[in-house]
Coordinates of C-alpha atoms in Angstrom, one line a residue:
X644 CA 30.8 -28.5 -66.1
X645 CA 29.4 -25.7 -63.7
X646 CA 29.9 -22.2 -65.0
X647 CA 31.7 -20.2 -62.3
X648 CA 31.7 -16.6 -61.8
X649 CA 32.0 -14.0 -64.7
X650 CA 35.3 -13.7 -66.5
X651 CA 37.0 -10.9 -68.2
X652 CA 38.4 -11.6 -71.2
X653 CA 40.9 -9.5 -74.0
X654 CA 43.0 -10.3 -76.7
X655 CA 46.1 -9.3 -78.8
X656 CA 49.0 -9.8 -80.9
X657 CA 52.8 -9.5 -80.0
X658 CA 52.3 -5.8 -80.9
X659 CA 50.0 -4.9 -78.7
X660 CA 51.0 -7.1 -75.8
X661 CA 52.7 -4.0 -73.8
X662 CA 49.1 -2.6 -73.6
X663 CA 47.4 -5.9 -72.5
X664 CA 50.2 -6.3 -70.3
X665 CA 48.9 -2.6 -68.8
X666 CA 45.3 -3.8 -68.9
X667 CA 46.6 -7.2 -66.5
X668 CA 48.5 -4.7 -64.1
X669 CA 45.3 -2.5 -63.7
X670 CA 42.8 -5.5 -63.2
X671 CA 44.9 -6.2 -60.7
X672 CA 45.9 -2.8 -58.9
X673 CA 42.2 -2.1 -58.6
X674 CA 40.8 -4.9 -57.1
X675 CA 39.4 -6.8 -60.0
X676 CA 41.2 -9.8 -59.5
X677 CA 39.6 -10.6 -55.9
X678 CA 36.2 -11.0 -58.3
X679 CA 37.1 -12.0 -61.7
X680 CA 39.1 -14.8 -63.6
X681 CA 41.1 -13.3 -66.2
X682 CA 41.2 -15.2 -69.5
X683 CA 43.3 -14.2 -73.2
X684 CA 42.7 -14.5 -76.7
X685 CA 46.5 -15.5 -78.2
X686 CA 46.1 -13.3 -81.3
X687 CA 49.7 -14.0 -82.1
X688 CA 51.5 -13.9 -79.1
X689 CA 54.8 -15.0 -78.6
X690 CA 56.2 -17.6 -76.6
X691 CA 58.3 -15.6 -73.2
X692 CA 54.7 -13.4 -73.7
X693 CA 52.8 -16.2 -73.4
X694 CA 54.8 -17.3 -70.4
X695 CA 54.7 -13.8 -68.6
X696 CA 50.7 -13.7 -68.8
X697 CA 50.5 -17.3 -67.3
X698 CA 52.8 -16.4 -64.4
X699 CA 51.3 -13.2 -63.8
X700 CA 47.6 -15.1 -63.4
X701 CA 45.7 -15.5 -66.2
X702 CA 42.9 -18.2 -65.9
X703 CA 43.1 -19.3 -69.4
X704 CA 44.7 -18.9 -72.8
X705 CA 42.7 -18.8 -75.7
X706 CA 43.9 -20.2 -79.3
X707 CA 40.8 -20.6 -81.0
X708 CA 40.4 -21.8 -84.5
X709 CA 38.5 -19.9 -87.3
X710 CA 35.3 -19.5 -86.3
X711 CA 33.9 -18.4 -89.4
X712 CA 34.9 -20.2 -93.1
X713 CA 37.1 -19.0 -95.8
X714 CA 39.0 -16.5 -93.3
X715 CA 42.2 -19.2 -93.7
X716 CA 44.9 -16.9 -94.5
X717 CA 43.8 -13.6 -92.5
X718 CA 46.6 -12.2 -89.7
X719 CA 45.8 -14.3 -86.1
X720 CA 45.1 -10.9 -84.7
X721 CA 41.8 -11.0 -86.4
X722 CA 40.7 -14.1 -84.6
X723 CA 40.3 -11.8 -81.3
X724 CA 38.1 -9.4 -83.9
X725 CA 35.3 -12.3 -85.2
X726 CA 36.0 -14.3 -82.5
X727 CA 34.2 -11.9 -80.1
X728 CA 30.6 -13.2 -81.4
X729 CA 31.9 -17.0 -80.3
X730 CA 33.2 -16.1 -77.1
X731 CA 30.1 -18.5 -75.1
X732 CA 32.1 -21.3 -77.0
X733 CA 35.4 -19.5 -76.4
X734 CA 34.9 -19.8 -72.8
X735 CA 32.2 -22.3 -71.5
X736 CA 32.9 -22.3 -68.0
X737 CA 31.6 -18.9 -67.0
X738 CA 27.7 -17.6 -67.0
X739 CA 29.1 -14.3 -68.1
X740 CA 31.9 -13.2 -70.0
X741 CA 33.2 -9.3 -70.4
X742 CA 35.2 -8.1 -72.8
X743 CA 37.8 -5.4 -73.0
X744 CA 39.9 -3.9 -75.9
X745 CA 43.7 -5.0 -74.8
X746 CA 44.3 -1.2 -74.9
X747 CA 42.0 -0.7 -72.1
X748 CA 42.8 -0.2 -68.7
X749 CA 41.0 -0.3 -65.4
X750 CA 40.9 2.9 -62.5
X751 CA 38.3 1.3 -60.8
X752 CA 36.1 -2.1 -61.2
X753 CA 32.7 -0.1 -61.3
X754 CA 32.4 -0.8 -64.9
X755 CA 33.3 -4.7 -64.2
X756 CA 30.6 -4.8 -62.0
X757 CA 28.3 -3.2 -64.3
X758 CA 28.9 -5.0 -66.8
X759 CA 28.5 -8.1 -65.3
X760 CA 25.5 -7.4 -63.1
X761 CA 23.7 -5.5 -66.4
X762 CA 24.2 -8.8 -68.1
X763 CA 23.0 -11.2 -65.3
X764 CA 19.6 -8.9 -65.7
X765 CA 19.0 -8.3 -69.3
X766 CA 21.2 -11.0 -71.0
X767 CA 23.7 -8.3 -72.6
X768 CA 25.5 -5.2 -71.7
X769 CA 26.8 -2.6 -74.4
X770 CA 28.2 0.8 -73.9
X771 CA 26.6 3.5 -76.4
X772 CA 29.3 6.1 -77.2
X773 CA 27.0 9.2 -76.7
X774 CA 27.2 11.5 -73.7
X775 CA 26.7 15.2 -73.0
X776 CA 30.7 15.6 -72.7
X777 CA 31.0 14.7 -76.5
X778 CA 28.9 17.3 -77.7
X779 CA 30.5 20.9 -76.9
X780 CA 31.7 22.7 -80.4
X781 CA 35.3 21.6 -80.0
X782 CA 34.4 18.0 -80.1
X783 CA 31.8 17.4 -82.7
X784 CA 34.1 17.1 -85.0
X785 CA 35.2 13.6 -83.9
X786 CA 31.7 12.5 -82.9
X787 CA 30.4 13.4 -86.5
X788 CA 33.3 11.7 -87.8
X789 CA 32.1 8.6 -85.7
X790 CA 28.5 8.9 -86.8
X791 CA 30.1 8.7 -90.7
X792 CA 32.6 6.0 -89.9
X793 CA 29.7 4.3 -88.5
X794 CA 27.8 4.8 -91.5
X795 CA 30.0 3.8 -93.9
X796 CA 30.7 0.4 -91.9
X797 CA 26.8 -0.7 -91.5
X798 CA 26.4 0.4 -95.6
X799 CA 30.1 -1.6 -96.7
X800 CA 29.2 -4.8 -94.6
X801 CA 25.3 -4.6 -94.9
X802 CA 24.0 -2.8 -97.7
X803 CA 22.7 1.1 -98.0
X804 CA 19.3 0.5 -96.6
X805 CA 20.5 -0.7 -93.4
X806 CA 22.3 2.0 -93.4
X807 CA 19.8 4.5 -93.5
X808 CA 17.4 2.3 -91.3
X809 CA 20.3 2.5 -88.3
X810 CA 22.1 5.4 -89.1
X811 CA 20.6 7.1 -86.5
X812 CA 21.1 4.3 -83.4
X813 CA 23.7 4.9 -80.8
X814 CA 27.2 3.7 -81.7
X815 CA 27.6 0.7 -79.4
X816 CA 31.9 0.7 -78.5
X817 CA 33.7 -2.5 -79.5
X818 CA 36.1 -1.9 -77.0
X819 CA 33.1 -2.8 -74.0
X820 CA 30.7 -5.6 -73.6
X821 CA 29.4 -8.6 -71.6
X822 CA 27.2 -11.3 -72.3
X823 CA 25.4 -14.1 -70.4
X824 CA 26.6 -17.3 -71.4
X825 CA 22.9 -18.1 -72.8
X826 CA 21.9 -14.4 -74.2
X827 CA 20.4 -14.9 -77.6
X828 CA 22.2 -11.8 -78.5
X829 CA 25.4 -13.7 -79.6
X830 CA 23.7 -16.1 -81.6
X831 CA 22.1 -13.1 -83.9
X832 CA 25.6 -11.3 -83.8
X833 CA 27.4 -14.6 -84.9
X834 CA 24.8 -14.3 -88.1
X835 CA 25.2 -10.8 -88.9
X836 CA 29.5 -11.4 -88.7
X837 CA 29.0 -14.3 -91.1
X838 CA 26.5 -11.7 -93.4
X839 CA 29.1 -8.9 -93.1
X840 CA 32.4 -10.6 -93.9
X841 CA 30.7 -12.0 -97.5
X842 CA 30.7 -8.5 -98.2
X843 CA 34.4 -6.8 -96.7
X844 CA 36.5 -8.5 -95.0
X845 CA 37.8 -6.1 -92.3
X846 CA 39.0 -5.2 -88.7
X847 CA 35.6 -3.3 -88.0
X848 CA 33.3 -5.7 -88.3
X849 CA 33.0 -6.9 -85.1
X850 CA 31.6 -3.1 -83.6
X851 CA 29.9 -2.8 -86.7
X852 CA 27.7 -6.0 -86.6
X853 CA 27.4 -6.3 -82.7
X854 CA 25.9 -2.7 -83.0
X855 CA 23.4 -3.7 -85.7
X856 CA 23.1 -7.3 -83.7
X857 CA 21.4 -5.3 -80.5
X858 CA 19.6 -2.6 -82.5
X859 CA 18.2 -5.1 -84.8
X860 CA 17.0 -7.9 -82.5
X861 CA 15.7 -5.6 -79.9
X862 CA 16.6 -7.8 -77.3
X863 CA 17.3 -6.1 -73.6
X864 CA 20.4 -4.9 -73.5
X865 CA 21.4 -2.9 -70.4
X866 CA 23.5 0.5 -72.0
X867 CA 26.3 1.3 -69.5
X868 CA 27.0 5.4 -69.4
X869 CA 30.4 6.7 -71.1
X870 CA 32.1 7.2 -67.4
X871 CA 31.9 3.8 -66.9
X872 CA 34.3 3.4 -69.9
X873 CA 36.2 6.2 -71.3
X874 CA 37.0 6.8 -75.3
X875 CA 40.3 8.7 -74.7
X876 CA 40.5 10.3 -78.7
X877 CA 37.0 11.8 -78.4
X878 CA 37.3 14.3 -76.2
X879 CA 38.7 15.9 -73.2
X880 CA 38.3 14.2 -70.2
X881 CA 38.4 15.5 -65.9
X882 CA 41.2 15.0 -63.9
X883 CA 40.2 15.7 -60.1
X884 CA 42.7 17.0 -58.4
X885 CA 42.1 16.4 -54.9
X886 CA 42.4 12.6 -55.7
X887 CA 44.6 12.3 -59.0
X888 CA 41.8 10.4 -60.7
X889 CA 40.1 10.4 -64.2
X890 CA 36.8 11.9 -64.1
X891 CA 33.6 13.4 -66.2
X892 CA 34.8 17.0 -67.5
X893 CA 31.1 18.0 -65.8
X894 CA 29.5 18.4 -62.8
X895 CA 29.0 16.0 -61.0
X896 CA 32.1 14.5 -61.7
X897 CA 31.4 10.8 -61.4
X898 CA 35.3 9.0 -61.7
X899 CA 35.9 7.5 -64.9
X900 CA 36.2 3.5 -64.7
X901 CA 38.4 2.2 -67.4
X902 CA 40.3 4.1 -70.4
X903 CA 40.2 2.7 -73.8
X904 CA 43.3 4.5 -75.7
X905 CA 41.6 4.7 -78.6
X906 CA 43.0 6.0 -82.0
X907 CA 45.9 9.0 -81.2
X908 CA 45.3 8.7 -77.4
X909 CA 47.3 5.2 -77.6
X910 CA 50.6 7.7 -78.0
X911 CA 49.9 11.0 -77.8
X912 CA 49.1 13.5 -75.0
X913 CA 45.0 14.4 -74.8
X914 CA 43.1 17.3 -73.3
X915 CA 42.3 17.2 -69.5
X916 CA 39.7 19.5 -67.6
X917 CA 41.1 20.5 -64.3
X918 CA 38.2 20.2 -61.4
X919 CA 40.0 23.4 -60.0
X920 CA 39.7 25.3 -63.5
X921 CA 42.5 24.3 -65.7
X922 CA 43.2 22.4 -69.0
X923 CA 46.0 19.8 -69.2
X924 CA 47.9 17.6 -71.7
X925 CA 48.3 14.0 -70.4
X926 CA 49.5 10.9 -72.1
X927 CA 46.6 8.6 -70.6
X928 CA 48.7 5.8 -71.0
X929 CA 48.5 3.2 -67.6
X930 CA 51.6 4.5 -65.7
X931 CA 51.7 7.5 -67.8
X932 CA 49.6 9.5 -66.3
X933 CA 51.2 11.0 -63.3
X934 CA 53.8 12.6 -66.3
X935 CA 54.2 16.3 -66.7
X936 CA 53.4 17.3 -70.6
X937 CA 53.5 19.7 -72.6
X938 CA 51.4 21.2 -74.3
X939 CA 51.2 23.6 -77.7
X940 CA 48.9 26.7 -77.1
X941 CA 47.9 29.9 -79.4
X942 CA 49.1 32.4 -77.3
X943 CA 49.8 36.1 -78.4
X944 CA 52.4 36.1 -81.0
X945 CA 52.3 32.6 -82.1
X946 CA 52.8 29.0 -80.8
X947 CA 55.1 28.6 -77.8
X948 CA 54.9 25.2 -75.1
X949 CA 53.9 25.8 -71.6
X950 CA 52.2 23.4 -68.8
X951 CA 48.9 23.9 -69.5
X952 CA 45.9 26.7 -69.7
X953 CA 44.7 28.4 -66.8
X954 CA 40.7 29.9 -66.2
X955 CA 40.6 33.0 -64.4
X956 CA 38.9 30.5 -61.5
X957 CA 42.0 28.7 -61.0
X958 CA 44.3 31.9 -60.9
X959 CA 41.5 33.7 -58.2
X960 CA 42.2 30.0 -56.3
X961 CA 46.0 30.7 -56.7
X962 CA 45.3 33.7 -54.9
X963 CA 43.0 32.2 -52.0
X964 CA 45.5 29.8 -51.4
X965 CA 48.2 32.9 -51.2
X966 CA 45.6 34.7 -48.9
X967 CA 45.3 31.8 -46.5
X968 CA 49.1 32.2 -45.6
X969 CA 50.1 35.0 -43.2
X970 CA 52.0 38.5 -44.1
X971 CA 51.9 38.3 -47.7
X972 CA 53.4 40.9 -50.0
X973 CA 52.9 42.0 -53.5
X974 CA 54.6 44.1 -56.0
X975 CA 52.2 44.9 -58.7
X976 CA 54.0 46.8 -61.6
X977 CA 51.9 48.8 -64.3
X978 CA 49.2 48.8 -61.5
X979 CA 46.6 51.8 -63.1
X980 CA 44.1 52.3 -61.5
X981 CA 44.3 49.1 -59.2
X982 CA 41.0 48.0 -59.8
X983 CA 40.6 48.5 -63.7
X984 CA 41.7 45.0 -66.3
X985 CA 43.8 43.9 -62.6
X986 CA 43.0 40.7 -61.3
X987 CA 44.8 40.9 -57.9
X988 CA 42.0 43.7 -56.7
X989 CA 40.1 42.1 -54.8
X990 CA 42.5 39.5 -53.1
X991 CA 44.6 42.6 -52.0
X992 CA 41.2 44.0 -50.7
X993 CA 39.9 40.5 -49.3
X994 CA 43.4 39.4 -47.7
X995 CA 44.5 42.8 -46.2
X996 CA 47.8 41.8 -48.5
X997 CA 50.7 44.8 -48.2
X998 CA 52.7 45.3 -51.1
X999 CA 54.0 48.0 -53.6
X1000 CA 52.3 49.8 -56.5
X1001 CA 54.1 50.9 -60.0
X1002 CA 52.8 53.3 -62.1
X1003 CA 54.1 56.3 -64.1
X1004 CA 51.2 57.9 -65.2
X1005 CA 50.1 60.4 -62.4
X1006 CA 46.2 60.6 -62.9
X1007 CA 46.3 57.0 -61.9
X1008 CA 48.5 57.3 -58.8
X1009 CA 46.1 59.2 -57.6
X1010 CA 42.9 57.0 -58.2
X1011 CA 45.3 54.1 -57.0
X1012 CA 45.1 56.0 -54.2
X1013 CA 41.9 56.9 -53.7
X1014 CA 41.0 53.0 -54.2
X1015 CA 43.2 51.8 -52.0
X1016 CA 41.8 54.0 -48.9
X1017 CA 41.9 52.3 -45.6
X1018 CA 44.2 49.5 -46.3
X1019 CA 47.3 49.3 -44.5
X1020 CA 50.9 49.2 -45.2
X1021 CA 50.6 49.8 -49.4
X1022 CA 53.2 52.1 -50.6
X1023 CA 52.8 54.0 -54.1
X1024 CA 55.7 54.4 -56.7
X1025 CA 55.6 57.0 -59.4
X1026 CA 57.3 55.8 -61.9
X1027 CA 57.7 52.7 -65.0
X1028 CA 60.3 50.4 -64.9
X1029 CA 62.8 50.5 -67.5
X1030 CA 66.0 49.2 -68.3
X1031 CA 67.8 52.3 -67.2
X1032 CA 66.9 55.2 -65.1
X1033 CA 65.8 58.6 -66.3
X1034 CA 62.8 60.2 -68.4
X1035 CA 61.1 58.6 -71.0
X1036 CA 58.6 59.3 -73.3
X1037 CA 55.5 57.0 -72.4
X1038 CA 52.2 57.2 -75.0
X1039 CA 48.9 57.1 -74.3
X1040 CA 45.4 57.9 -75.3
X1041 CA 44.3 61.1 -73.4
X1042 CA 42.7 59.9 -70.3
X1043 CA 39.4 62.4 -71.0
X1044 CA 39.0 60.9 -74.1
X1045 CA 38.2 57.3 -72.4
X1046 CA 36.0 59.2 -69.9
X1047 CA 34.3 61.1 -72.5
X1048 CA 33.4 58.3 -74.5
X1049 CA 35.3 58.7 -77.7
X1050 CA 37.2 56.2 -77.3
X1051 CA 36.4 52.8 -76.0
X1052 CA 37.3 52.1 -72.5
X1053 CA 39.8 49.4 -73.3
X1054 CA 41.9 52.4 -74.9
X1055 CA 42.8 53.6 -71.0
X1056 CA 45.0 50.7 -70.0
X1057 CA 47.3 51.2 -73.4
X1058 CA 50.3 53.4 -71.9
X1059 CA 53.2 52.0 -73.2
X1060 CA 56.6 52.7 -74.1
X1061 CA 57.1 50.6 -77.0
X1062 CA 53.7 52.1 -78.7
X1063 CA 54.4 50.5 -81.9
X1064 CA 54.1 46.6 -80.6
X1065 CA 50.5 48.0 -78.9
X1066 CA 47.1 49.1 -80.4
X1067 CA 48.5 52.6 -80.5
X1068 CA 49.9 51.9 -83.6
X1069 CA 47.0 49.9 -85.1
X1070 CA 47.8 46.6 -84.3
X1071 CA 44.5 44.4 -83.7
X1072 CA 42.1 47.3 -84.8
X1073 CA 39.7 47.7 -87.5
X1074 CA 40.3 51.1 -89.4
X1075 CA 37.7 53.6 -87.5
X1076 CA 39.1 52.4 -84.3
X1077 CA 42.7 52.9 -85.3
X1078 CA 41.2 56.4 -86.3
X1079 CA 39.5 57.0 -83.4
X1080 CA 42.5 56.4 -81.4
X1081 CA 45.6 58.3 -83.4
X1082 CA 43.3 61.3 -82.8
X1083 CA 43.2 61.1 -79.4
X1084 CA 47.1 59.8 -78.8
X1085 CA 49.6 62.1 -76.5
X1086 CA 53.3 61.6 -74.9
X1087 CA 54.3 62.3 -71.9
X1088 CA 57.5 62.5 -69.7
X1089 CA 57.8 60.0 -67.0
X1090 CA 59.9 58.9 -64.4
X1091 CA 62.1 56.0 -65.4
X1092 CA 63.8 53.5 -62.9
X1093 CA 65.7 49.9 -63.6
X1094 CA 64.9 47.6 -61.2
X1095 CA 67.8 47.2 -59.4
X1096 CA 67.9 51.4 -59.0
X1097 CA 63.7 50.6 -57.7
X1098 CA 64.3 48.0 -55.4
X1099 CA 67.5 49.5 -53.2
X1100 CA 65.4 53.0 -53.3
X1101 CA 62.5 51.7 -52.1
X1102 CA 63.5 48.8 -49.6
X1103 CA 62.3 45.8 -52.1
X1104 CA 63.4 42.8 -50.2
X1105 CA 61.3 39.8 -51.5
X1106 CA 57.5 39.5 -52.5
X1107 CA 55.0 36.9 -53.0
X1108 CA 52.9 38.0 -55.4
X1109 CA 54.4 39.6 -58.8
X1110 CA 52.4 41.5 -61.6
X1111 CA 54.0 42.7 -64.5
X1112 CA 51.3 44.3 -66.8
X1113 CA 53.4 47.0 -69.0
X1114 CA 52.0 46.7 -72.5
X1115 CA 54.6 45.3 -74.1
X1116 CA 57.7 45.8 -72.4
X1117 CA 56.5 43.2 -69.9
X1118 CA 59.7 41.0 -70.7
X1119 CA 62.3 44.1 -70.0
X1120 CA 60.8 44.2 -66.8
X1121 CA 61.1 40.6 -65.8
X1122 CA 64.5 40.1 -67.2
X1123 CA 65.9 42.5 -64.6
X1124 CA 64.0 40.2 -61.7
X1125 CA 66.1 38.1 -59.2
X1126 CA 63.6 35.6 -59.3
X1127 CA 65.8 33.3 -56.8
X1128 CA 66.5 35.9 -54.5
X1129 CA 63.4 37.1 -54.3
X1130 CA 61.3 33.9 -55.0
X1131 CA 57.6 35.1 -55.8
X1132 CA 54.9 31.7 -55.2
X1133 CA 53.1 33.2 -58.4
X1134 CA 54.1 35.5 -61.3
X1135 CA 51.8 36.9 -63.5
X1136 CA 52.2 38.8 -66.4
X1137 CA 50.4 39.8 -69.6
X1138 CA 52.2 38.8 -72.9
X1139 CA 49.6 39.8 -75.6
X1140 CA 52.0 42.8 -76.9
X1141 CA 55.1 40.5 -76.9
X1142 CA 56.5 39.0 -79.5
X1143 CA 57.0 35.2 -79.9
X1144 CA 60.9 35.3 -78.7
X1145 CA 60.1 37.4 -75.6
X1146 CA 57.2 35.0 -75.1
X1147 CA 59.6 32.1 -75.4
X1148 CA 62.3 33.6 -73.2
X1149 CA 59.7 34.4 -70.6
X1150 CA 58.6 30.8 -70.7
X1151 CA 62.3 29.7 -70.3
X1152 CA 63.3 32.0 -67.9
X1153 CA 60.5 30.8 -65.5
X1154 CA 60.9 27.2 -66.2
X1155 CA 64.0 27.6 -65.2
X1156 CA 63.7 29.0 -61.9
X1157 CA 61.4 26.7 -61.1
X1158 CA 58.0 27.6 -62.2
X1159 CA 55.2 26.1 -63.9
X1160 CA 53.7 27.9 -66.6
X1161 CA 50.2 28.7 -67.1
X1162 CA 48.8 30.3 -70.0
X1163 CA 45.0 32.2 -69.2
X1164 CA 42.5 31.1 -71.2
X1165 CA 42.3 33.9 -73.2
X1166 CA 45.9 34.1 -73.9
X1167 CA 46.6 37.5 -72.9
X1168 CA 48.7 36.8 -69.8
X1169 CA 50.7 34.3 -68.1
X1170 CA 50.6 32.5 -64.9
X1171 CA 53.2 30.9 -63.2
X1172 CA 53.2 28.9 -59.8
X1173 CA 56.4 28.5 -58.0
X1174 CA 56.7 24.4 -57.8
X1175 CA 56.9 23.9 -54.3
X1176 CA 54.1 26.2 -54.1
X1177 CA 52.0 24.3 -56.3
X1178 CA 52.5 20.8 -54.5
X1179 CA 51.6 22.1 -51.0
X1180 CA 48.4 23.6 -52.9
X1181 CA 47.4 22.2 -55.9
X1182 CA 47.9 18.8 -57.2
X1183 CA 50.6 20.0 -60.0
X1184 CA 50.9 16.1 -61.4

């Protein structure tokens, strides 16, 4: 018999035949199928499965028998476990056989081609799970609970002084490989399964003793890098959004190949990397992954769901893609200084935006002023939004003691009229601070306007830009918007001085007008992007 071209080659039960039956769909969407026979190991498949995966294409079905003796007994799944040592006799009639994990599926073929073409040239082809995108703090923890899994596993099937000899050698996945029909490799991994399984019978043996097979025999293998085959549980992984596809988190973004849905990422939602600066929760599931997810983030005040987390990167490219549109206005409410703690500065300044400032406190009307000199059509309000008009009593630390230096400068942006959800009262500050501070606190009388009495006095009649920054009584300010009638493309607002249930009815409220909620990275505001908005700009999957 002449071996034909390469074939690729997975394996399952009835359980897991939804995920092979992904794998098939992707082998196929991508191209794969135009260069590669497709052949299955029946781990306990039933019979209509069976059927589909015969009508769908598969080359061949696979029912071996035990490779290895006194394993009589064990589940038929774990034939497609120790039979991956055997697959030369498995499949005779291809030079080079690849293997993927059922719960695998393909974006592109790259790492097909790879695989085969690494293992044409060096006899065997293996995929170490180690990369500069598993090492930043948040991830170590699963990578140093792979290097310990993978400890325990060569010291339970081999003996402690393997171990120690190999402890330090690359975890090779078991979810990746290809071998030349004739590559010695599987001859030496068929040995070291037989050595193993005297000592433990279990489902890791096969990554366990293929690892020690290549690291031990020091045979050429060609290593494939991790983009070529994703692990989805180890850590976050790049979404571009120009094209919708899986790539590195890193520069230079090289698009991820195949998924393996590893451990939780079978099920649940994992962390994405935006290439326009945001973080994402995706199911990573074949078909899944154009869902919208939410995710659970620490913001100020506790846990609350929103779409995702926002870098100040992304919100200043929220704001270019506002700029590039013609005649855009603001309203900007709690506006200070307009350049002190306010993102929107220099967009107003860049853009030549028009728009309306709020802001009670008169010391900052005029630098607002001042700041804003030579750009057109901005008009300045005197007064805070409240949720009736009149005076109120707003409190504040002196503004000479920020300029001074006794206080810190943070201290000037903490007028409020709830004091007691602020700094003001203590909250977040060590004791000298909250010293410092009280010494330095005053009241004054402001004017006081609802919003409806703001917008028919001053000719409000729709914005693009909102900014709600009012230390703490940023949801009584909202609440009063006609978000429908006036229809901002982005909203942005802090929320570190509200509590959870003004958190979560801000959330709701803008969900259900339509929005899509960011929280910043730092968790001290929120940003959200009118949907229709974020389609024509961004790709909001």
């Amino acid at each position: 018999m002449t071996p034909r071209k390469a074939i690729v080659v997975s394996g399952c039960n009835s359980d897991y035949f939804h995920y092979l039956r992904d794998l098939l769909h992707s082998f196929f969407a991508c191209g794969a199928a135009q260069k590669y026979d497709f052949g299955v190991i029946d781990g306990g498949l039933a019979a209509d499965q069976l059927d589909w995966l015969r009508n769908f294409g598969v080359h061949t079905i696979v029912k071996p028998d035990w490779p290895i003796s006194g394993l009589e007994g064990q589940p038929e799944w774990y034939k497609v476990c120790i039979g991956r040592p055997f697959f030369p006799n498995f499949f005779p009639a291809w030079d080079v056989i690849v293997y993927l994990d059922s719960d695998t599926w393909l974006q592109n073929s790259d790492v097909l081609d790879a695989a085969v073409e690494g293992a044409r040239q060096d006899g065997f082809a293996a995929l170490p799970i180690t990369d500069r995108s598993l090492w930043p703090l948040k991830v170590q923890t699963n990578v140093v609970f792979s290097m310990q899994w993978h400890m325990n596993c060569l010291e339970q099937y081999f003996g402690p002084e393997i171990a120690r000899q190999f402890q330090l050698h690359p975890i090779l996945s078991g979810s990746l490989f290809a071998g030349r029909r004739d590559a010695p490799h599987w001859a030496v991994w068929q040995q070291l399964m037989a050595q193993g399984l005297r000592r433990k019978i279990y489902y890791d043996i096969d990554q366990a003793s293929m690892t020690l097979a290549v690291h031990q025999s020091n045979f050429p293998t060609h290593f494939l890098p991790l983009h070529h085959h994703w692990i989805g549980h180890l850590g976050p992984i790049g979404l571009d959004t120009r094209t919708a596809t899986y790539v590195e988190p890193y520069l230079p973004h090289h698009p991820i190949s195949s998924i393996s849905l590893a451990a939780h990422s079978k099920t649940d939602p994992v962390m994405l990397r935006t290439t326009d600066g945001r973080t994402l929760s995706r199911l990573l599931r074949y078909g899944q992954q154009g869902k919208r997810f939410s995710i659970n983030v620490a913001l100020a005040g506790g846990q609350q769901i929103v779409d995702g987390i926002a870098s100040p990167r992304f919100r200043q490219s929220v704001f270019d893609a506002i700029g590039s549109e013609s005649a855009v206005r603001f309203l900007q409410i709690g506006a200070m200084d307009g350049v002190s703690f306010d993102p929107m500065h220099a967009a107003v300044r860049r853009y030549g935006w028009s728009g309306t400032f709020v802001e009670p406190m008169p010391e900052y009307v005029e630098r607002l002023r001042r700041n804003m000199t030579g750009l057109p059509n901005l008009n300045f309000v005197q007064a805070a939004i409240g949720e009736a008009s009149g005076r109120s009593a707003m409190h504040r630390v002196r503004p000479q003691a920020v300029e001074s230096g006794r206080v810190p400068p943070w201290a000037a942006g903490l007028s409020s009229l709830v004091p007691e959800r602020t700094p003001l009262s203590g909250k977040g500050l060590t004791a000298e601070q909250h010293q410092l501070v009280q010494a330095e606190l005053e009241t004054v009388e402001v004017d006081c306007l609802s919003f409806a009495d703001f917008e028919a006095a001053h000719g409000i009649a729709g914005f693009d830009v909102l900014l709600i920054d009012t230390e703490g009584y940023d949801w009584k300010v909202l609440s009063q918007i006609d978000l429908a009638r006036h229809a901002p493309k982005c909203v942005h607002m802090e929320i570190l001085h509200l509590p959870p249930d003004e958190i979560a009815m801000t959330i709701s409220l803008l969900s259900g007008a339509g929005y899509a909620c960011y929280a910043m990275d730092d968790g001290n505001d929120l940003l959200a992007l009118r949907h229709d908005f974020g389609l024509a700009h961004f790709h909001m999957i």
